[in-house]
PDB file of N, CA and C in Angstrom:
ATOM      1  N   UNK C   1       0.852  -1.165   0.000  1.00 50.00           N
ATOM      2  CA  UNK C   1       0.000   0.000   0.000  1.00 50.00           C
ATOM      3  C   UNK C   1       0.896   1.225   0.000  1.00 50.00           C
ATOM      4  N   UNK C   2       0.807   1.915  -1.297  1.00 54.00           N
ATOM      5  CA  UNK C   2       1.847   3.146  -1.377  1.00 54.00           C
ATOM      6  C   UNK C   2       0.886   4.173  -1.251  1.00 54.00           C
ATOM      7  N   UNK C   3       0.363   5.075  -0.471  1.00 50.00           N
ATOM      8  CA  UNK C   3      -0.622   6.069   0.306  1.00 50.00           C
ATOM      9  C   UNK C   3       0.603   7.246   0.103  1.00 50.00           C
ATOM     10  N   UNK C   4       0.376   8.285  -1.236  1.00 67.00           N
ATOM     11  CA  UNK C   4       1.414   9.525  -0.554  1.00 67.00           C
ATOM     12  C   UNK C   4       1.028  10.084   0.437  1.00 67.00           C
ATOM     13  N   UNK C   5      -0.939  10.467   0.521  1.00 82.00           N
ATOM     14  CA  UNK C   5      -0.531  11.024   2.019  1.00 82.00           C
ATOM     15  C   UNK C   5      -1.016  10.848   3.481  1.00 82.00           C
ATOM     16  N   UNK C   6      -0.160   9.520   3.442  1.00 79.00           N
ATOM     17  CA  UNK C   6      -0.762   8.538   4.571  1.00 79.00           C
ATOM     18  C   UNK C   6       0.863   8.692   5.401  1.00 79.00           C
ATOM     19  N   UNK C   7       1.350   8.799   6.041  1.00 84.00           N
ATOM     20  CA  UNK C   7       2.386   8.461   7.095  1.00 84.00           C
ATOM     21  C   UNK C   7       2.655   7.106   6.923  1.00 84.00           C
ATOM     22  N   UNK C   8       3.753   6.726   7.705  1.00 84.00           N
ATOM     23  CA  UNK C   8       4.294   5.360   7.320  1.00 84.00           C
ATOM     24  C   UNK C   8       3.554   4.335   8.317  1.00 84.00           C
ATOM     25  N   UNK C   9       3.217   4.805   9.595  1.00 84.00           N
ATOM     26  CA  UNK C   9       3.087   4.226  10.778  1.00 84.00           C
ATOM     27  C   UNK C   9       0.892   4.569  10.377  1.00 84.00           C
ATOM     28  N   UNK C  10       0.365   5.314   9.483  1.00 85.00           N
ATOM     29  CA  UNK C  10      -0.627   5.486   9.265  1.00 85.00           C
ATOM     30  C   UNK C  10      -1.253   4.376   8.054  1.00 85.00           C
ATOM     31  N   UNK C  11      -0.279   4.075   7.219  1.00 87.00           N
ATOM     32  CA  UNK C  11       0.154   3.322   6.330  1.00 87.00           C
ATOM     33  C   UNK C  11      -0.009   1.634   6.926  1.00 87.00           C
ATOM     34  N   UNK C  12       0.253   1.539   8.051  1.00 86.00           N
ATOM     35  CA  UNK C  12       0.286   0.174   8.479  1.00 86.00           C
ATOM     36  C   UNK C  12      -0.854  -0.391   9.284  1.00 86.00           C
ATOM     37  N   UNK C  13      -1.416   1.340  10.221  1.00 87.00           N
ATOM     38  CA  UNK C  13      -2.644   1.024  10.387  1.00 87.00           C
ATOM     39  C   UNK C  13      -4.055   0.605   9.735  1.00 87.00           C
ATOM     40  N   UNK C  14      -3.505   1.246   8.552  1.00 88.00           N
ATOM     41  CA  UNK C  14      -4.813   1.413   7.646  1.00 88.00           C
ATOM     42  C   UNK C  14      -4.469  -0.148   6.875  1.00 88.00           C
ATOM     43  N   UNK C  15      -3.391  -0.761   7.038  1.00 88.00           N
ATOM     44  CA  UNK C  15      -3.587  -2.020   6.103  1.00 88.00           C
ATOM     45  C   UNK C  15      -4.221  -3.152   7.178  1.00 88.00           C
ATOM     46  N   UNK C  16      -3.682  -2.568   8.421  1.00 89.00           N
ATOM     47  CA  UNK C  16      -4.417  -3.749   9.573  1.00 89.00           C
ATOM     48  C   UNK C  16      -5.760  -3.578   9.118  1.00 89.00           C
ATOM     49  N   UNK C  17      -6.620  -2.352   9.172  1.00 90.00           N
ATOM     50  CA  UNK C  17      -7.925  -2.340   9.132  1.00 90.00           C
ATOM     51  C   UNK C  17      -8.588  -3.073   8.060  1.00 90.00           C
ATOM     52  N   UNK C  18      -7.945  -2.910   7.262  1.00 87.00           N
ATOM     53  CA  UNK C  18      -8.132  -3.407   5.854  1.00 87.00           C
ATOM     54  C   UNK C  18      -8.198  -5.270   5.637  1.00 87.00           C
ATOM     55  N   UNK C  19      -6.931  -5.718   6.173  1.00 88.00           N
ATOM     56  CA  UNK C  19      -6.488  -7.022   6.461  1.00 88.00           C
ATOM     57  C   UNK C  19      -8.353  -7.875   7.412  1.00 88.00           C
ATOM     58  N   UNK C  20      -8.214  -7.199   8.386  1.00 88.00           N
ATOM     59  CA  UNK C  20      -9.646  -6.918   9.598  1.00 88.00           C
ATOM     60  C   UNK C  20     -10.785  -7.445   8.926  1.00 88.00           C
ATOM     61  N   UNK C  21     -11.142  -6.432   7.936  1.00 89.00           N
ATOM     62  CA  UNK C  21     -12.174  -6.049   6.956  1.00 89.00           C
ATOM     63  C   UNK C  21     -12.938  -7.427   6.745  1.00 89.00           C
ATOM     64  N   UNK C  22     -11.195  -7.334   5.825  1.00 85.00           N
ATOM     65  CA  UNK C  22     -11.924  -8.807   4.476  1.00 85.00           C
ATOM     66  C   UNK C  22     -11.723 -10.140   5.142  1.00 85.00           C
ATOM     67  N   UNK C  23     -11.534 -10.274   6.297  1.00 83.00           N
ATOM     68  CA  UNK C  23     -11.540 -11.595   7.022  1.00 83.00           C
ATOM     69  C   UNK C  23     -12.982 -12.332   6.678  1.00 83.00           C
ATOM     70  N   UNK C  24     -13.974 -11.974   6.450  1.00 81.00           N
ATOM     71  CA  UNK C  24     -15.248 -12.341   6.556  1.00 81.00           C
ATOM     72  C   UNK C  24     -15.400 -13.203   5.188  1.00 81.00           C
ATOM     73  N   UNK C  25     -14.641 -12.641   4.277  1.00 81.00           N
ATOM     74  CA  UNK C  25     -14.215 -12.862   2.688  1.00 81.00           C
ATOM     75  C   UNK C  25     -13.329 -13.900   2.551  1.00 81.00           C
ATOM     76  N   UNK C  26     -12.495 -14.634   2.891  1.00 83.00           N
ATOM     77  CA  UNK C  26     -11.284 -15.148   3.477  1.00 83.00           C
ATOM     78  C   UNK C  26     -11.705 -16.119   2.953  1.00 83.00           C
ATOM     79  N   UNK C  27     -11.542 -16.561   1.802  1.00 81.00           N
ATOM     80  CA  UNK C  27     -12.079 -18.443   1.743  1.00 81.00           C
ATOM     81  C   UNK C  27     -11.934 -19.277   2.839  1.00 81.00           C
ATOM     82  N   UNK C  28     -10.640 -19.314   3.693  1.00 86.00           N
ATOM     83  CA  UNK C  28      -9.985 -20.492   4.269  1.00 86.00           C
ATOM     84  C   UNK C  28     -11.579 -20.150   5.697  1.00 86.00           C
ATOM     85  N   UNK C  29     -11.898 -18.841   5.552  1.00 84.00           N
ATOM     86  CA  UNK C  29     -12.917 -19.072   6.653  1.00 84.00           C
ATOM     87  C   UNK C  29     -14.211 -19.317   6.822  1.00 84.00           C
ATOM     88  N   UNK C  30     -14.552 -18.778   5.298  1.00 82.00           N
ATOM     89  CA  UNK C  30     -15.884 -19.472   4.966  1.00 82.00           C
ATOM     90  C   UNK C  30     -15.754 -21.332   4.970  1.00 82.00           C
ATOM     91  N   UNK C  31     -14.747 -21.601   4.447  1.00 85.00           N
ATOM     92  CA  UNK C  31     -14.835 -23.513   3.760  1.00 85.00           C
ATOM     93  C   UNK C  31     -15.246 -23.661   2.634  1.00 85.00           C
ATOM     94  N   UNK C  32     -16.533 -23.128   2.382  1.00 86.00           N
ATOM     95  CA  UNK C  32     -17.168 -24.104   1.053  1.00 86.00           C
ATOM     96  C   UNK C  32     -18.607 -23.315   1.776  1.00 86.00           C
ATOM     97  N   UNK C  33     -19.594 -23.442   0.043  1.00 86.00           N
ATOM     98  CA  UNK C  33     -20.641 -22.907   0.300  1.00 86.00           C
ATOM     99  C   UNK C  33     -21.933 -24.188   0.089  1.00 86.00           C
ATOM    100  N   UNK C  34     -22.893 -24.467   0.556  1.00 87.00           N
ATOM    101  CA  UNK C  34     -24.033 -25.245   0.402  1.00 87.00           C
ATOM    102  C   UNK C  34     -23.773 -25.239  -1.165  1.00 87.00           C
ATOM    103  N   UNK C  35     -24.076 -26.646  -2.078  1.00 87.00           N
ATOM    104  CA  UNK C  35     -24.954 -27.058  -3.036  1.00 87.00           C
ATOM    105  C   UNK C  35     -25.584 -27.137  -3.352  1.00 87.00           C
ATOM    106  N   UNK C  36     -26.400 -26.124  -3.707  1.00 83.00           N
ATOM    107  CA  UNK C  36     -28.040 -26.698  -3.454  1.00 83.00           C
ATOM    108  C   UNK C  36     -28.606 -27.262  -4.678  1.00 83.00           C
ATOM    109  N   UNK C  37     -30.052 -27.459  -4.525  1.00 81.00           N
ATOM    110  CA  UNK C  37     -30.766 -28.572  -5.959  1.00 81.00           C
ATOM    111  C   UNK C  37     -30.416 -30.243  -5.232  1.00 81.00           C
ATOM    112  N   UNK C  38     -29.685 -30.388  -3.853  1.00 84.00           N
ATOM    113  CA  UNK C  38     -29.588 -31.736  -4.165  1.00 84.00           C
ATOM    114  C   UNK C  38     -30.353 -32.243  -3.010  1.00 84.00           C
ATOM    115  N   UNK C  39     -30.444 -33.641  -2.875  1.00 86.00           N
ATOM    116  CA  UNK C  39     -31.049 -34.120  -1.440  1.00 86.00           C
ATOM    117  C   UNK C  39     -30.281 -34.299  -0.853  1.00 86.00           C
ATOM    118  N   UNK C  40     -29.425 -33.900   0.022  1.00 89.00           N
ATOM    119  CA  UNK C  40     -28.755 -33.686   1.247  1.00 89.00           C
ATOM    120  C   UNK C  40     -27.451 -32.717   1.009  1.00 89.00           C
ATOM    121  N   UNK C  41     -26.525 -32.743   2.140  1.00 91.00           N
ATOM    122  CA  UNK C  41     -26.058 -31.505   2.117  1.00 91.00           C
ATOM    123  C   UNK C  41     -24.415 -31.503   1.238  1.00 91.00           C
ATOM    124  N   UNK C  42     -24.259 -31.087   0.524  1.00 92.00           N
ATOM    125  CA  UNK C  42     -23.326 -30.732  -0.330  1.00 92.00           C
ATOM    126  C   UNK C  42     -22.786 -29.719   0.029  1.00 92.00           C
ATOM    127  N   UNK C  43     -21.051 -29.272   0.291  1.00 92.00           N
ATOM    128  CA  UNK C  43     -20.091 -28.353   0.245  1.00 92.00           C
ATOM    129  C   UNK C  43     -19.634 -28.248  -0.898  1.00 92.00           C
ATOM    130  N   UNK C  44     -19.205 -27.475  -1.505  1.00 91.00           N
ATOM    131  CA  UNK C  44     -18.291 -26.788  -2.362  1.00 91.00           C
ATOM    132  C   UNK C  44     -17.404 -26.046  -1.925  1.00 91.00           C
ATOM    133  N   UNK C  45     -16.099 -26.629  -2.090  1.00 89.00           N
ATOM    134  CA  UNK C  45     -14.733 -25.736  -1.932  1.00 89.00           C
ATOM    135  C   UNK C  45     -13.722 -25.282  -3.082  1.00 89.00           C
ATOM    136  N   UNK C  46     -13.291 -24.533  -2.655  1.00 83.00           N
ATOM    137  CA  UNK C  46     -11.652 -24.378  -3.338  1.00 83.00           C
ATOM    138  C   UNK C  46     -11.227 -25.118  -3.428  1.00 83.00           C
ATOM    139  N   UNK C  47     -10.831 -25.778  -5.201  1.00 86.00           N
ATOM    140  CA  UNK C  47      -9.861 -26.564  -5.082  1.00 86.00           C
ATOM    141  C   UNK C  47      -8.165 -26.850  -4.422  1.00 86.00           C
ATOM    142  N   UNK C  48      -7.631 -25.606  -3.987  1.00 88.00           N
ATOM    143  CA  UNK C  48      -6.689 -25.655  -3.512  1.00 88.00           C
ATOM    144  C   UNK C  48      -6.919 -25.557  -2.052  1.00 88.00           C
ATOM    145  N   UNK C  49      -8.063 -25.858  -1.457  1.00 90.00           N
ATOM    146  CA  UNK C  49      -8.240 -25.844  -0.068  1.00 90.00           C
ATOM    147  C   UNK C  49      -7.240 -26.345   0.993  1.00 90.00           C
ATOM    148  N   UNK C  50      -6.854 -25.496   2.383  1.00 92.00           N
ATOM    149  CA  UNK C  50      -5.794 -25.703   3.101  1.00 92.00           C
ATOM    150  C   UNK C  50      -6.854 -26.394   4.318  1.00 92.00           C
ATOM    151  N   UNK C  51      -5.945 -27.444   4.802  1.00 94.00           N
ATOM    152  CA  UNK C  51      -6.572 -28.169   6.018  1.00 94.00           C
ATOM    153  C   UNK C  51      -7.537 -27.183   6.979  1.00 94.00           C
ATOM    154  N   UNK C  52      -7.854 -25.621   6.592  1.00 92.00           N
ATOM    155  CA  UNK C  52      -8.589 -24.827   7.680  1.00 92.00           C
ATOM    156  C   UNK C  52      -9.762 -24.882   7.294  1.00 92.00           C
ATOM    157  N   UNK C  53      -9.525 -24.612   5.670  1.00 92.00           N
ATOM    158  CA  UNK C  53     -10.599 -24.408   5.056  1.00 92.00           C
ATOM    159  C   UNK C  53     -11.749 -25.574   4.794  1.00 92.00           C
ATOM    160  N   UNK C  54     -10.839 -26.620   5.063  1.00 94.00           N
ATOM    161  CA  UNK C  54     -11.419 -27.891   4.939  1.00 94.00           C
ATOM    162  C   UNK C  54     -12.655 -28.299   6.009  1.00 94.00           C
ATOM    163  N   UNK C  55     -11.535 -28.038   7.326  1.00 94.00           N
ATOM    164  CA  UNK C  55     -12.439 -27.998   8.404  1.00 94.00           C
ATOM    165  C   UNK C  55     -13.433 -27.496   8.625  1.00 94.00           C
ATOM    166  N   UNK C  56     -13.225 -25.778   8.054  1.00 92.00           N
ATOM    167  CA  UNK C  56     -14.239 -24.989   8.526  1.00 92.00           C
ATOM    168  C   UNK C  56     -15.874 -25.102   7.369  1.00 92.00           C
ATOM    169  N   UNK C  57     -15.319 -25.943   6.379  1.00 92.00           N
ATOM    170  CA  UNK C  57     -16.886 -26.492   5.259  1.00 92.00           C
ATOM    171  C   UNK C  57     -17.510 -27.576   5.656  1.00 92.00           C
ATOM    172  N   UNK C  58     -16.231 -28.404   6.918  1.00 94.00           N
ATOM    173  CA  UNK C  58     -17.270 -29.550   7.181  1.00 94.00           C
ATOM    174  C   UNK C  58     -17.811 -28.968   8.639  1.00 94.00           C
ATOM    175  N   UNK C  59     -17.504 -28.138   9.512  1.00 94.00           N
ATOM    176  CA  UNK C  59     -18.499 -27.574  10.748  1.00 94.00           C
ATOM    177  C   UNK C  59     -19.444 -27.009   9.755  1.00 94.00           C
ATOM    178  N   UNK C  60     -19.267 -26.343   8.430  1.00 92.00           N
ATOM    179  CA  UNK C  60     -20.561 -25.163   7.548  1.00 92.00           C
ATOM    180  C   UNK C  60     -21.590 -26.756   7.681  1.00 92.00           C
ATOM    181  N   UNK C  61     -21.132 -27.774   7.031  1.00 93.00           N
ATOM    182  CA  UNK C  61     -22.556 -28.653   6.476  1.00 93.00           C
ATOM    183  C   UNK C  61     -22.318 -29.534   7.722  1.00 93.00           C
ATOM    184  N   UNK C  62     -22.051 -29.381   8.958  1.00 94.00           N
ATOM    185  CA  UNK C  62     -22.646 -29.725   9.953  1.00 94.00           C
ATOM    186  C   UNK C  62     -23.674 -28.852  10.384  1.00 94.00           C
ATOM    187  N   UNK C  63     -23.389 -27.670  10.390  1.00 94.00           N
ATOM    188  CA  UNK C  63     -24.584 -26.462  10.802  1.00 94.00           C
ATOM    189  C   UNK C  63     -25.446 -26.694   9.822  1.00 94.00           C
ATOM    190  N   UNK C  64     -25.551 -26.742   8.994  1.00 92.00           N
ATOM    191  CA  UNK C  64     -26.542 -26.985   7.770  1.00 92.00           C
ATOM    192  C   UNK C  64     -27.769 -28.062   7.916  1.00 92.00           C
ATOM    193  N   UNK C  65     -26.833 -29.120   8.739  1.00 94.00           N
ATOM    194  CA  UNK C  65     -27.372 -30.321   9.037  1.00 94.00           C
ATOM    195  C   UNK C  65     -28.695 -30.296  10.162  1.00 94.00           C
ATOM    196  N   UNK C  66     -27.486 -29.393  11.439  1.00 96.00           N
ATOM    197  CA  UNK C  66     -28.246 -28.898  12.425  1.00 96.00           C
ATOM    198  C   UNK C  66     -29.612 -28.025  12.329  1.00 96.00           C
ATOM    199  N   UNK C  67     -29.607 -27.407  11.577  1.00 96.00           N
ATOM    200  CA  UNK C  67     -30.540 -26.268  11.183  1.00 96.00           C
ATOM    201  C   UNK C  67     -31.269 -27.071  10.777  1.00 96.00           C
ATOM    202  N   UNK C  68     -31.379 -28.181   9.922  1.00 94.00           N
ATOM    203  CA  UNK C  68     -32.255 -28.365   8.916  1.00 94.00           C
ATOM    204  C   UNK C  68     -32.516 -27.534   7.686  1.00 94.00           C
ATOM    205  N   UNK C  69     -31.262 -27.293   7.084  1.00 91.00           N
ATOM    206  CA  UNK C  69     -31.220 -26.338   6.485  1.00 91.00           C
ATOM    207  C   UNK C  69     -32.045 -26.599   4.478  1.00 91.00           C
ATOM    208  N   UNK C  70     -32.223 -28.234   4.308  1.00 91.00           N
ATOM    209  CA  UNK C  70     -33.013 -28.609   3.233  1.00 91.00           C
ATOM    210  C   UNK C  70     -34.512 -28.147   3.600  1.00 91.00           C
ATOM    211  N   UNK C  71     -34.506 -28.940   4.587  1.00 92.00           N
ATOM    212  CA  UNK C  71     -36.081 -28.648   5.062  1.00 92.00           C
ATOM    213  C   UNK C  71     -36.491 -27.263   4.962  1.00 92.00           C
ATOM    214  N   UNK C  72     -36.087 -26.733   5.738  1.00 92.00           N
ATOM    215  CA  UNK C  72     -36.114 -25.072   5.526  1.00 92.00           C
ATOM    216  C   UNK C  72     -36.713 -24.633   4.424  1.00 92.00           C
ATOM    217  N   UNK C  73     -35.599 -24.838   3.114  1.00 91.00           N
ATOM    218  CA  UNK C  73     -35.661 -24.582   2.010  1.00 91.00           C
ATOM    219  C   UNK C  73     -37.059 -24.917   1.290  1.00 91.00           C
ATOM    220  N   UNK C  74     -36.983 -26.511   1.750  1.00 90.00           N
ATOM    221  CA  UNK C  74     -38.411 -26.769   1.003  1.00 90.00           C
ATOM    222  C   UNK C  74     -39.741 -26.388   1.276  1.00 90.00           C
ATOM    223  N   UNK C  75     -39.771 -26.240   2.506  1.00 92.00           N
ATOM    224  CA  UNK C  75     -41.193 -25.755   3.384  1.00 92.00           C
ATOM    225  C   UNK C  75     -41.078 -23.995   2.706  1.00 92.00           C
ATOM    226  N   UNK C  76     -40.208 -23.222   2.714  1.00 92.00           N
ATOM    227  CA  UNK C  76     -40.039 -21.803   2.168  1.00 92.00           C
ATOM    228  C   UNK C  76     -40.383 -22.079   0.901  1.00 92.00           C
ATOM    229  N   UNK C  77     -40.474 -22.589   0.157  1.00 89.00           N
ATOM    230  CA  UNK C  77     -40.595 -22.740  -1.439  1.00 89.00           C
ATOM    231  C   UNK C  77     -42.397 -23.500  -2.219  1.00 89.00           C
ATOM    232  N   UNK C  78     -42.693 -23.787  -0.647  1.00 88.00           N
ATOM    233  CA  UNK C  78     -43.886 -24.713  -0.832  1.00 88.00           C
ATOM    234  C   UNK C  78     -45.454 -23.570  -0.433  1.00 88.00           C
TER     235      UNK C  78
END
């Protein structure tokens, strides 16, 4: 981040914030997103997925599971 008129030590804050931000965005923290169209629960990941990301798609389609998250769907659609 080259900021002319950011300070150097302003410069580093503003990339923490930034870094902060897009955590939410972060593949490795999402995992993988629901499949949907199918009968039961399907992840989709990154193919280059790192052992975090892995983890964190199979707690996603455990919550998915928990929720009842097909059912949901179908009763909303019916």
């Amino acid at each position: 981040m080259k900021e002319k008129n950011l300070e150097p030590a302003q410069q580093v804050l503003v990339a923490e914030v930034f870094k902060e931000a897009m955590q939410p965005f972060n593949y490795e923290n999402v995992g993988g997103m629901p499949f949907l169209g199918v009968d039961g629960i399907s992840m989709v990941g990154h193919g280059g997925s790192t052992p975090k990301a892995i983890f964190n798609m199979i707690s996603n389609a455990m919550h998915c599971v928990e929720v009842e998250l097909n059912q949901r769907i179908l009763t909303s659609l019916n």
